[in-house]
Amino acid sequence: MINADMNEYWNGDGGKKWIKFHHIMDRSLMPFGTKAIEALGLSTGERIIDIGCGCGGSAFDMAHSVGPYGHVKGIDISKPILKLARSRAELRMKPEARNSITFEHADAQNHHFVLADVDVVFSRFGVMFFDDPIAAFENIRKSLKPGGRLAFVCWKTAMNNEWIRLPLDVVAGHMPLPTPPEADEPGPFSFGDINRLKRILSSAGYSDIEIAEYEAPFKLGENINEAVSFVTQIGPVSAVISQPEVDTSTRYSIDAALHEEFSSYETKAGVNLGASTWIVTAKNP
């Protein structure tokens, strides 16, 4: 199953934080999800599974693309996040279109998918957390019809992503950073190695594997205060400074230093830093 720590995190503090900042996450992640969706070339009537669907942003977009005769099933391990996704569907989808989208609590690594049931599997930053990624992607592939398509977007390494690297560099000026996770340890940046990513998908039985780099700005906030609030409450910086051994004085110093650093990046378009991803497509033979 998915990493037990991840399961606990997303159904606890992680889920609460994601819900709190879901408006920022949807806004900031949308360009990357849209790029991966474009790679699919969706048609009306297609059936889709959205893995790690979060609060439903990409699922809503795809539901509009496949129309009332298609269907999008969003799955996620976080019950609190799914609750918000369902409530958003009630608000965002016209009554006659609501049957075209559903949300289900499931772990894609061991969920019993209906075999050869869907045309497309999609994910926006939701497939990097499996304990056994080969087994997970093999299980996911079984849900695809012959010739069915997989598309997802995932982060390159943390060091390739300025929106992660720069805030952590600021923190490092005030306290030692913990040892980084191993490159293949489940987590948001575990697919940074393109060769490992190709091996995983090939071993899981996929064909026509294509991986393309895609870079775009990541919007941390509309202003400096929102950007600092965001990075100190969700993501790697939050994980470091929330440790019990970090005293209040150090946290205040880091907060002030982040305000100063982000002042160099604030424009009328907000606070934007560079982000680097892989857009991945493949097929079920």
Short mmCIF file of N, CA and C in Angstrom, two decimals, residues 18-190:
data_model
loop_
_atom_site.label_atom_id
_atom_site.label_comp_id
_atom_site.label_asym_id
_atom_site.label_seq_id
_atom_site.Cartn_x
_atom_site.Cartn_y
_atom_site.Cartn_z
N TRP A 18 -3.53 21.23 3.14
CA TRP A 18 -3.87 21.29 1.71
C TRP A 18 -5.22 21.96 1.51
N ILE A 19 -6.16 21.62 2.37
CA ILE A 19 -7.49 22.23 2.28
C ILE A 19 -7.39 23.74 2.53
N LYS A 20 -6.60 24.12 3.53
CA LYS A 20 -6.45 25.54 3.85
C LYS A 20 -5.90 26.33 2.67
N PHE A 21 -4.95 25.72 1.95
CA PHE A 21 -4.28 26.42 0.86
C PHE A 21 -4.71 25.91 -0.52
N HIS A 22 -5.86 25.24 -0.59
CA HIS A 22 -6.22 24.62 -1.87
C HIS A 22 -6.40 25.66 -2.98
N HIS A 23 -6.81 26.87 -2.62
CA HIS A 23 -6.96 27.90 -3.66
C HIS A 23 -5.61 28.28 -4.26
N ILE A 24 -4.57 28.31 -3.41
CA ILE A 24 -3.23 28.60 -3.92
C ILE A 24 -2.71 27.41 -4.73
N MET A 25 -2.92 26.19 -4.21
CA MET A 25 -2.43 25.01 -4.90
C MET A 25 -3.08 24.87 -6.28
N ASP A 26 -4.39 25.04 -6.35
CA ASP A 26 -5.07 24.94 -7.65
C ASP A 26 -4.54 25.98 -8.63
N ARG A 27 -4.39 27.20 -8.14
CA ARG A 27 -3.91 28.29 -9.00
C ARG A 27 -2.48 28.02 -9.47
N SER A 28 -1.62 27.56 -8.57
CA SER A 28 -0.21 27.41 -8.88
C SER A 28 0.08 26.15 -9.69
N LEU A 29 -0.69 25.09 -9.45
CA LEU A 29 -0.44 23.82 -10.13
C LEU A 29 -1.19 23.70 -11.46
N MET A 30 -2.17 24.58 -11.68
CA MET A 30 -3.00 24.48 -12.87
C MET A 30 -2.20 24.44 -14.17
N PRO A 31 -1.18 25.30 -14.38
CA PRO A 31 -0.47 25.26 -15.66
C PRO A 31 0.16 23.90 -15.95
N PHE A 32 0.64 23.24 -14.89
CA PHE A 32 1.30 21.95 -15.07
C PHE A 32 0.28 20.85 -15.37
N GLY A 33 -0.82 20.86 -14.63
CA GLY A 33 -1.88 19.89 -14.90
C GLY A 33 -2.47 20.07 -16.28
N THR A 34 -2.66 21.33 -16.68
CA THR A 34 -3.21 21.61 -18.01
C THR A 34 -2.30 21.08 -19.11
N LYS A 35 -1.00 21.23 -18.92
CA LYS A 35 -0.04 20.74 -19.92
C LYS A 35 -0.14 19.22 -20.07
N ALA A 36 -0.29 18.52 -18.95
CA ALA A 36 -0.41 17.06 -19.01
C ALA A 36 -1.74 16.65 -19.64
N ILE A 37 -2.81 17.38 -19.33
CA ILE A 37 -4.11 17.08 -19.94
C ILE A 37 -4.06 17.29 -21.45
N GLU A 38 -3.39 18.35 -21.88
CA GLU A 38 -3.26 18.62 -23.31
C GLU A 38 -2.57 17.47 -24.04
N ALA A 39 -1.62 16.83 -23.34
CA ALA A 39 -0.89 15.71 -23.95
C ALA A 39 -1.80 14.52 -24.22
N LEU A 40 -2.95 14.46 -23.55
CA LEU A 40 -3.87 13.34 -23.72
C LEU A 40 -4.75 13.48 -24.96
N GLY A 41 -5.08 14.71 -25.34
CA GLY A 41 -6.00 14.91 -26.44
C GLY A 41 -7.34 14.26 -26.18
N LEU A 42 -7.99 14.63 -25.09
CA LEU A 42 -9.23 13.99 -24.66
C LEU A 42 -10.35 14.15 -25.68
N SER A 43 -11.21 13.14 -25.73
CA SER A 43 -12.38 13.16 -26.61
C SER A 43 -13.64 13.00 -25.77
N THR A 44 -14.74 13.49 -26.30
CA THR A 44 -16.01 13.34 -25.59
C THR A 44 -16.34 11.86 -25.42
N GLY A 45 -16.93 11.54 -24.28
CA GLY A 45 -17.33 10.17 -24.00
C GLY A 45 -16.28 9.30 -23.36
N GLU A 46 -15.06 9.80 -23.19
CA GLU A 46 -14.01 8.97 -22.62
C GLU A 46 -14.18 8.83 -21.10
N ARG A 47 -13.68 7.70 -20.60
CA ARG A 47 -13.70 7.40 -19.17
C ARG A 47 -12.29 7.57 -18.61
N ILE A 48 -12.20 8.27 -17.47
CA ILE A 48 -10.90 8.68 -16.92
C ILE A 48 -10.83 8.36 -15.44
N ILE A 49 -9.64 7.96 -14.98
CA ILE A 49 -9.32 7.91 -13.55
C ILE A 49 -8.28 8.98 -13.28
N ASP A 50 -8.53 9.80 -12.27
CA ASP A 50 -7.61 10.86 -11.83
C ASP A 50 -7.02 10.44 -10.49
N ILE A 51 -5.75 10.08 -10.49
CA ILE A 51 -5.09 9.54 -9.29
C ILE A 51 -4.48 10.66 -8.47
N GLY A 52 -4.75 10.63 -7.16
CA GLY A 52 -4.30 11.72 -6.30
C GLY A 52 -5.00 13.00 -6.70
N CYS A 53 -6.32 12.92 -6.83
CA CYS A 53 -7.11 14.00 -7.43
C CYS A 53 -7.18 15.25 -6.57
N GLY A 54 -6.80 15.16 -5.28
CA GLY A 54 -6.85 16.33 -4.43
C GLY A 54 -8.26 16.89 -4.34
N CYS A 55 -8.36 18.20 -4.39
CA CYS A 55 -9.66 18.87 -4.23
C CYS A 55 -10.45 18.95 -5.53
N GLY A 56 -9.99 18.27 -6.57
CA GLY A 56 -10.79 18.09 -7.77
C GLY A 56 -10.52 19.02 -8.93
N GLY A 57 -9.54 19.92 -8.81
CA GLY A 57 -9.32 20.92 -9.86
C GLY A 57 -9.18 20.34 -11.25
N SER A 58 -8.28 19.36 -11.42
CA SER A 58 -8.07 18.76 -12.74
C SER A 58 -9.26 17.90 -13.16
N ALA A 59 -9.87 17.23 -12.19
CA ALA A 59 -11.02 16.37 -12.50
C ALA A 59 -12.16 17.19 -13.10
N PHE A 60 -12.39 18.38 -12.55
CA PHE A 60 -13.45 19.24 -13.10
C PHE A 60 -13.14 19.63 -14.54
N ASP A 61 -11.88 19.98 -14.80
CA ASP A 61 -11.50 20.37 -16.16
C ASP A 61 -11.70 19.22 -17.14
N MET A 62 -11.30 18.01 -16.73
CA MET A 62 -11.43 16.86 -17.63
C MET A 62 -12.89 16.46 -17.82
N ALA A 63 -13.70 16.62 -16.78
CA ALA A 63 -15.13 16.30 -16.90
C ALA A 63 -15.79 17.18 -17.96
N HIS A 64 -15.39 18.43 -18.02
CA HIS A 64 -15.93 19.32 -19.06
C HIS A 64 -15.48 18.85 -20.45
N SER A 65 -14.25 18.32 -20.53
CA SER A 65 -13.73 17.89 -21.84
C SER A 65 -14.43 16.64 -22.36
N VAL A 66 -14.76 15.70 -21.47
CA VAL A 66 -15.35 14.44 -21.94
C VAL A 66 -16.87 14.52 -22.03
N GLY A 67 -17.46 15.56 -21.43
CA GLY A 67 -18.89 15.79 -21.59
C GLY A 67 -19.78 14.84 -20.80
N PRO A 68 -21.08 14.96 -20.98
CA PRO A 68 -22.03 14.19 -20.17
C PRO A 68 -22.01 12.69 -20.44
N TYR A 69 -21.45 12.27 -21.58
CA TYR A 69 -21.38 10.83 -21.87
C TYR A 69 -20.04 10.22 -21.46
N GLY A 70 -19.14 11.06 -20.96
CA GLY A 70 -17.89 10.57 -20.40
C GLY A 70 -17.99 10.51 -18.89
N HIS A 71 -16.89 10.12 -18.26
CA HIS A 71 -16.89 10.05 -16.80
C HIS A 71 -15.47 10.20 -16.27
N VAL A 72 -15.34 10.94 -15.17
CA VAL A 72 -14.07 11.09 -14.46
C VAL A 72 -14.26 10.60 -13.03
N LYS A 73 -13.42 9.64 -12.63
CA LYS A 73 -13.41 9.18 -11.25
C LYS A 73 -12.12 9.67 -10.60
N GLY A 74 -12.24 10.55 -9.61
CA GLY A 74 -11.09 11.01 -8.86
C GLY A 74 -10.87 10.14 -7.65
N ILE A 75 -9.64 9.65 -7.46
CA ILE A 75 -9.34 8.86 -6.26
C ILE A 75 -8.21 9.52 -5.49
N ASP A 76 -8.27 9.37 -4.18
CA ASP A 76 -7.27 9.97 -3.31
C ASP A 76 -7.27 9.20 -1.99
N ILE A 77 -6.15 9.27 -1.27
CA ILE A 77 -6.08 8.59 0.03
C ILE A 77 -6.56 9.47 1.17
N SER A 78 -6.79 10.76 0.90
CA SER A 78 -7.16 11.70 1.96
C SER A 78 -8.67 11.89 2.02
N LYS A 79 -9.28 11.39 3.07
CA LYS A 79 -10.73 11.56 3.24
C LYS A 79 -11.13 13.03 3.40
N PRO A 80 -10.39 13.84 4.18
CA PRO A 80 -10.77 15.25 4.30
C PRO A 80 -10.72 15.99 2.97
N ILE A 81 -9.70 15.72 2.17
CA ILE A 81 -9.58 16.38 0.87
C ILE A 81 -10.71 15.95 -0.06
N LEU A 82 -11.06 14.67 -0.04
CA LEU A 82 -12.15 14.18 -0.88
C LEU A 82 -13.49 14.80 -0.48
N LYS A 83 -13.66 15.03 0.79
CA LYS A 83 -14.90 15.67 1.25
C LYS A 83 -15.04 17.05 0.62
N LEU A 84 -13.93 17.80 0.57
CA LEU A 84 -13.97 19.12 -0.07
C LEU A 84 -14.20 18.98 -1.57
N ALA A 85 -13.57 17.99 -2.20
CA ALA A 85 -13.75 17.80 -3.64
C ALA A 85 -15.22 17.56 -3.97
N ARG A 86 -15.88 16.75 -3.17
CA ARG A 86 -17.30 16.46 -3.43
C ARG A 86 -18.16 17.71 -3.26
N SER A 87 -17.86 18.50 -2.24
CA SER A 87 -18.65 19.71 -2.03
C SER A 87 -18.40 20.72 -3.14
N ARG A 88 -17.18 20.78 -3.65
CA ARG A 88 -16.88 21.68 -4.77
C ARG A 88 -17.60 21.22 -6.03
N ALA A 89 -17.73 19.92 -6.21
CA ALA A 89 -18.44 19.41 -7.39
C ALA A 89 -19.89 19.87 -7.37
N GLU A 90 -20.49 19.89 -6.19
CA GLU A 90 -21.88 20.34 -6.08
C GLU A 90 -22.01 21.80 -6.51
N LEU A 91 -20.98 22.59 -6.23
CA LEU A 91 -21.02 24.02 -6.54
C LEU A 91 -20.61 24.31 -7.98
N ARG A 92 -19.65 23.54 -8.50
CA ARG A 92 -19.05 23.87 -9.79
C ARG A 92 -19.71 23.19 -10.98
N MET A 93 -20.30 22.02 -10.76
CA MET A 93 -20.86 21.27 -11.87
C MET A 93 -22.37 21.51 -11.98
N LYS A 94 -22.85 21.70 -13.18
CA LYS A 94 -24.29 21.83 -13.39
C LYS A 94 -24.96 20.52 -12.99
N PRO A 95 -26.20 20.59 -12.47
CA PRO A 95 -26.87 19.37 -12.00
C PRO A 95 -26.85 18.24 -13.02
N GLU A 96 -27.06 18.57 -14.30
CA GLU A 96 -27.11 17.53 -15.32
C GLU A 96 -25.74 16.92 -15.62
N ALA A 97 -24.66 17.59 -15.14
CA ALA A 97 -23.30 17.10 -15.40
C ALA A 97 -22.68 16.40 -14.20
N ARG A 98 -23.35 16.43 -13.05
CA ARG A 98 -22.72 15.90 -11.84
C ARG A 98 -22.51 14.40 -11.87
N ASN A 99 -23.30 13.69 -12.65
CA ASN A 99 -23.11 12.24 -12.75
C ASN A 99 -21.86 11.87 -13.53
N SER A 100 -21.25 12.86 -14.18
CA SER A 100 -20.06 12.58 -14.98
C SER A 100 -18.77 12.65 -14.16
N ILE A 101 -18.89 12.92 -12.86
CA ILE A 101 -17.71 12.98 -12.00
C ILE A 101 -18.03 12.40 -10.63
N THR A 102 -17.16 11.52 -10.15
CA THR A 102 -17.30 10.94 -8.82
C THR A 102 -15.94 10.93 -8.14
N PHE A 103 -15.97 10.83 -6.82
CA PHE A 103 -14.74 10.79 -6.04
C PHE A 103 -14.78 9.59 -5.11
N GLU A 104 -13.63 8.92 -5.00
CA GLU A 104 -13.57 7.68 -4.23
C GLU A 104 -12.30 7.64 -3.38
N HIS A 105 -12.44 7.19 -2.13
CA HIS A 105 -11.29 7.00 -1.26
C HIS A 105 -10.61 5.69 -1.62
N ALA A 106 -9.38 5.76 -2.11
CA ALA A 106 -8.69 4.56 -2.56
C ALA A 106 -7.19 4.79 -2.64
N ASP A 107 -6.44 3.70 -2.49
CA ASP A 107 -4.99 3.68 -2.66
C ASP A 107 -4.72 3.01 -4.01
N ALA A 108 -4.22 3.77 -4.96
CA ALA A 108 -4.07 3.27 -6.33
C ALA A 108 -3.12 2.09 -6.42
N GLN A 109 -2.23 1.92 -5.44
CA GLN A 109 -1.27 0.82 -5.52
C GLN A 109 -1.96 -0.54 -5.39
N ASN A 110 -2.99 -0.63 -4.53
CA ASN A 110 -3.61 -1.93 -4.32
C ASN A 110 -5.13 -1.92 -4.50
N HIS A 111 -5.66 -0.83 -5.03
CA HIS A 111 -7.10 -0.76 -5.27
C HIS A 111 -7.50 -1.79 -6.33
N HIS A 112 -8.64 -2.42 -6.14
CA HIS A 112 -9.12 -3.41 -7.11
C HIS A 112 -9.89 -2.69 -8.23
N PHE A 113 -9.13 -2.16 -9.18
CA PHE A 113 -9.76 -1.49 -10.31
C PHE A 113 -10.53 -2.49 -11.17
N VAL A 114 -11.60 -2.03 -11.79
CA VAL A 114 -12.26 -2.83 -12.81
C VAL A 114 -11.30 -2.97 -13.99
N LEU A 115 -11.08 -4.19 -14.44
CA LEU A 115 -10.09 -4.43 -15.49
C LEU A 115 -10.55 -3.84 -16.83
N ALA A 116 -9.58 -3.24 -17.53
CA ALA A 116 -9.82 -2.69 -18.88
C ALA A 116 -11.07 -1.82 -18.92
N ASP A 117 -11.20 -0.94 -17.94
CA ASP A 117 -12.43 -0.18 -17.75
C ASP A 117 -12.38 1.23 -18.31
N VAL A 118 -11.18 1.84 -18.36
CA VAL A 118 -11.10 3.26 -18.70
C VAL A 118 -10.18 3.50 -19.90
N ASP A 119 -10.39 4.65 -20.51
CA ASP A 119 -9.57 5.06 -21.66
C ASP A 119 -8.30 5.77 -21.23
N VAL A 120 -8.37 6.43 -20.07
CA VAL A 120 -7.29 7.33 -19.65
C VAL A 120 -7.06 7.23 -18.15
N VAL A 121 -5.79 7.23 -17.75
CA VAL A 121 -5.41 7.46 -16.35
C VAL A 121 -4.56 8.72 -16.33
N PHE A 122 -4.89 9.61 -15.41
CA PHE A 122 -4.22 10.92 -15.31
C PHE A 122 -3.81 11.16 -13.87
N SER A 123 -2.76 11.95 -13.69
CA SER A 123 -2.43 12.41 -12.34
C SER A 123 -1.66 13.72 -12.40
N ARG A 124 -2.02 14.62 -11.53
CA ARG A 124 -1.29 15.87 -11.35
C ARG A 124 -0.58 15.80 -10.00
N PHE A 125 0.70 15.42 -10.04
CA PHE A 125 1.53 15.34 -8.83
C PHE A 125 0.95 14.38 -7.78
N GLY A 126 0.37 13.26 -8.22
CA GLY A 126 -0.23 12.35 -7.26
C GLY A 126 0.32 10.94 -7.27
N VAL A 127 1.40 10.68 -8.03
CA VAL A 127 1.86 9.29 -8.16
C VAL A 127 3.30 9.08 -7.66
N MET A 128 3.82 10.01 -6.88
CA MET A 128 5.22 9.91 -6.46
C MET A 128 5.39 9.34 -5.06
N PHE A 129 4.30 8.84 -4.47
CA PHE A 129 4.32 8.51 -3.05
C PHE A 129 4.19 7.02 -2.75
N PHE A 130 4.24 6.18 -3.78
CA PHE A 130 4.04 4.75 -3.57
C PHE A 130 5.27 4.09 -2.96
N ASP A 131 5.03 3.14 -2.03
CA ASP A 131 6.13 2.33 -1.50
C ASP A 131 6.77 1.49 -2.60
N ASP A 132 5.94 0.95 -3.47
CA ASP A 132 6.41 0.09 -4.57
C ASP A 132 5.85 0.65 -5.88
N PRO A 133 6.55 1.59 -6.50
CA PRO A 133 5.99 2.25 -7.68
C PRO A 133 5.75 1.31 -8.86
N ILE A 134 6.60 0.29 -9.02
CA ILE A 134 6.38 -0.64 -10.14
C ILE A 134 5.06 -1.38 -9.96
N ALA A 135 4.85 -1.91 -8.74
CA ALA A 135 3.59 -2.61 -8.46
C ALA A 135 2.40 -1.67 -8.61
N ALA A 136 2.57 -0.44 -8.16
CA ALA A 136 1.47 0.53 -8.25
C ALA A 136 1.10 0.82 -9.70
N PHE A 137 2.11 1.11 -10.53
CA PHE A 137 1.82 1.43 -11.92
C PHE A 137 1.32 0.21 -12.70
N GLU A 138 1.76 -0.98 -12.31
CA GLU A 138 1.23 -2.19 -12.95
C GLU A 138 -0.25 -2.35 -12.61
N ASN A 139 -0.59 -2.11 -11.35
CA ASN A 139 -1.99 -2.20 -10.93
C ASN A 139 -2.84 -1.15 -11.65
N ILE A 140 -2.31 0.05 -11.76
CA ILE A 140 -3.01 1.13 -12.46
C ILE A 140 -3.22 0.77 -13.94
N ARG A 141 -2.20 0.19 -14.55
CA ARG A 141 -2.28 -0.16 -15.98
C ARG A 141 -3.42 -1.13 -16.25
N LYS A 142 -3.70 -2.01 -15.31
CA LYS A 142 -4.75 -3.01 -15.51
C LYS A 142 -6.13 -2.36 -15.67
N SER A 143 -6.27 -1.13 -15.17
CA SER A 143 -7.56 -0.44 -15.31
C SER A 143 -7.77 0.09 -16.72
N LEU A 144 -6.69 0.20 -17.49
CA LEU A 144 -6.76 0.77 -18.84
C LEU A 144 -7.19 -0.26 -19.88
N LYS A 145 -8.00 0.18 -20.80
CA LYS A 145 -8.32 -0.64 -21.96
C LYS A 145 -7.05 -0.85 -22.79
N PRO A 146 -6.99 -1.88 -23.62
CA PRO A 146 -5.85 -2.01 -24.54
C PRO A 146 -5.71 -0.73 -25.38
N GLY A 147 -4.51 -0.19 -25.40
CA GLY A 147 -4.28 1.07 -26.10
C GLY A 147 -4.63 2.30 -25.28
N GLY A 148 -5.09 2.08 -24.04
CA GLY A 148 -5.43 3.20 -23.16
C GLY A 148 -4.21 4.03 -22.81
N ARG A 149 -4.44 5.30 -22.47
CA ARG A 149 -3.34 6.25 -22.27
C ARG A 149 -3.16 6.62 -20.81
N LEU A 150 -1.90 6.78 -20.45
CA LEU A 150 -1.49 7.30 -19.15
C LEU A 150 -0.82 8.65 -19.38
N ALA A 151 -1.15 9.63 -18.54
CA ALA A 151 -0.43 10.90 -18.56
C ALA A 151 -0.37 11.45 -17.15
N PHE A 152 0.80 11.90 -16.76
CA PHE A 152 0.91 12.57 -15.46
C PHE A 152 2.03 13.59 -15.49
N VAL A 153 1.96 14.49 -14.55
CA VAL A 153 3.02 15.47 -14.35
C VAL A 153 3.60 15.24 -12.97
N CYS A 154 4.92 15.27 -12.88
CA CYS A 154 5.61 15.09 -11.60
C CYS A 154 6.78 16.06 -11.53
N TRP A 155 7.24 16.32 -10.32
CA TRP A 155 8.36 17.24 -10.13
C TRP A 155 9.67 16.59 -10.56
N LYS A 156 10.57 17.39 -11.08
CA LYS A 156 11.97 16.99 -11.17
C LYS A 156 12.54 17.09 -9.75
N THR A 157 13.84 17.05 -9.59
CA THR A 157 14.41 17.07 -8.25
C THR A 157 14.14 18.39 -7.54
N ALA A 158 14.24 18.37 -6.22
CA ALA A 158 14.04 19.59 -5.44
C ALA A 158 15.03 20.67 -5.87
N MET A 159 16.26 20.28 -6.18
CA MET A 159 17.27 21.25 -6.56
C MET A 159 16.97 21.87 -7.93
N ASN A 160 16.17 21.21 -8.74
CA ASN A 160 15.75 21.77 -10.03
C ASN A 160 14.60 22.75 -9.89
N ASN A 161 14.04 22.84 -8.68
CA ASN A 161 12.85 23.66 -8.46
C ASN A 161 13.16 24.82 -7.54
N GLU A 162 13.25 26.00 -8.14
CA GLU A 162 13.61 27.20 -7.38
C GLU A 162 12.62 27.47 -6.26
N TRP A 163 11.34 27.17 -6.48
CA TRP A 163 10.32 27.46 -5.47
C TRP A 163 10.53 26.63 -4.21
N ILE A 164 11.28 25.54 -4.31
CA ILE A 164 11.66 24.73 -3.15
C ILE A 164 13.06 25.10 -2.68
N ARG A 165 13.99 25.18 -3.61
CA ARG A 165 15.40 25.37 -3.27
C ARG A 165 15.65 26.70 -2.58
N LEU A 166 15.10 27.78 -3.12
CA LEU A 166 15.39 29.11 -2.56
C LEU A 166 14.91 29.26 -1.11
N PRO A 167 13.66 28.91 -0.79
CA PRO A 167 13.24 29.02 0.62
C PRO A 167 14.07 28.13 1.55
N LEU A 168 14.45 26.94 1.09
CA LEU A 168 15.28 26.07 1.93
C LEU A 168 16.66 26.67 2.15
N ASP A 169 17.20 27.34 1.13
CA ASP A 169 18.49 28.02 1.30
C ASP A 169 18.38 29.11 2.37
N VAL A 170 17.26 29.80 2.40
CA VAL A 170 17.04 30.82 3.44
C VAL A 170 17.03 30.17 4.82
N VAL A 171 16.31 29.07 4.94
CA VAL A 171 16.24 28.36 6.23
C VAL A 171 17.63 27.90 6.65
N ALA A 172 18.42 27.42 5.69
CA ALA A 172 19.76 26.90 5.99
C ALA A 172 20.67 27.97 6.56
N GLY A 173 20.35 29.23 6.34
CA GLY A 173 21.14 30.31 6.92
C GLY A 173 20.87 30.52 8.40
N HIS A 174 19.87 29.82 8.93
CA HIS A 174 19.48 30.02 10.33
C HIS A 174 19.51 28.73 11.15
N MET A 175 19.57 27.60 10.51
CA MET A 175 19.60 26.32 11.23
C MET A 175 20.04 25.22 10.27
N PRO A 176 20.59 24.13 10.81
CA PRO A 176 20.98 23.03 9.93
C PRO A 176 19.76 22.35 9.32
N LEU A 177 19.86 22.01 8.05
CA LEU A 177 18.78 21.28 7.40
C LEU A 177 18.93 19.78 7.66
N PRO A 178 17.83 19.05 7.75
CA PRO A 178 17.93 17.60 7.92
C PRO A 178 18.52 16.95 6.68
N THR A 179 19.01 15.73 6.83
CA THR A 179 19.54 15.00 5.69
C THR A 179 18.44 14.79 4.66
N PRO A 180 18.69 15.13 3.40
CA PRO A 180 17.64 14.95 2.38
C PRO A 180 17.25 13.48 2.25
N PRO A 181 16.02 13.20 1.85
CA PRO A 181 15.61 11.81 1.65
C PRO A 181 16.39 11.17 0.51
N GLU A 182 16.48 9.85 0.52
CA GLU A 182 17.09 9.14 -0.60
C GLU A 182 16.31 9.45 -1.88
N ALA A 183 17.01 9.40 -2.99
CA ALA A 183 16.40 9.79 -4.27
C ALA A 183 15.17 8.96 -4.61
N ASP A 184 15.15 7.69 -4.18
CA ASP A 184 14.02 6.82 -4.52
C ASP A 184 13.04 6.66 -3.37
N GLU A 185 13.20 7.45 -2.31
CA GLU A 185 12.27 7.39 -1.19
C GLU A 185 10.95 8.04 -1.59
N PRO A 186 9.81 7.42 -1.24
CA PRO A 186 8.52 8.02 -1.62
C PRO A 186 8.42 9.47 -1.17
N GLY A 187 7.98 10.32 -2.06
CA GLY A 187 7.87 11.74 -1.74
C GLY A 187 7.71 12.54 -3.01
N PRO A 188 7.46 13.84 -2.90
CA PRO A 188 7.14 14.65 -4.07
C PRO A 188 8.21 14.69 -5.15
N PHE A 189 9.49 14.48 -4.77
CA PHE A 189 10.58 14.62 -5.75
C PHE A 189 11.23 13.28 -6.10
N SER A 190 10.53 12.19 -5.82
CA SER A 190 11.12 10.86 -6.01
C SER A 190 11.23 10.44 -7.47
#
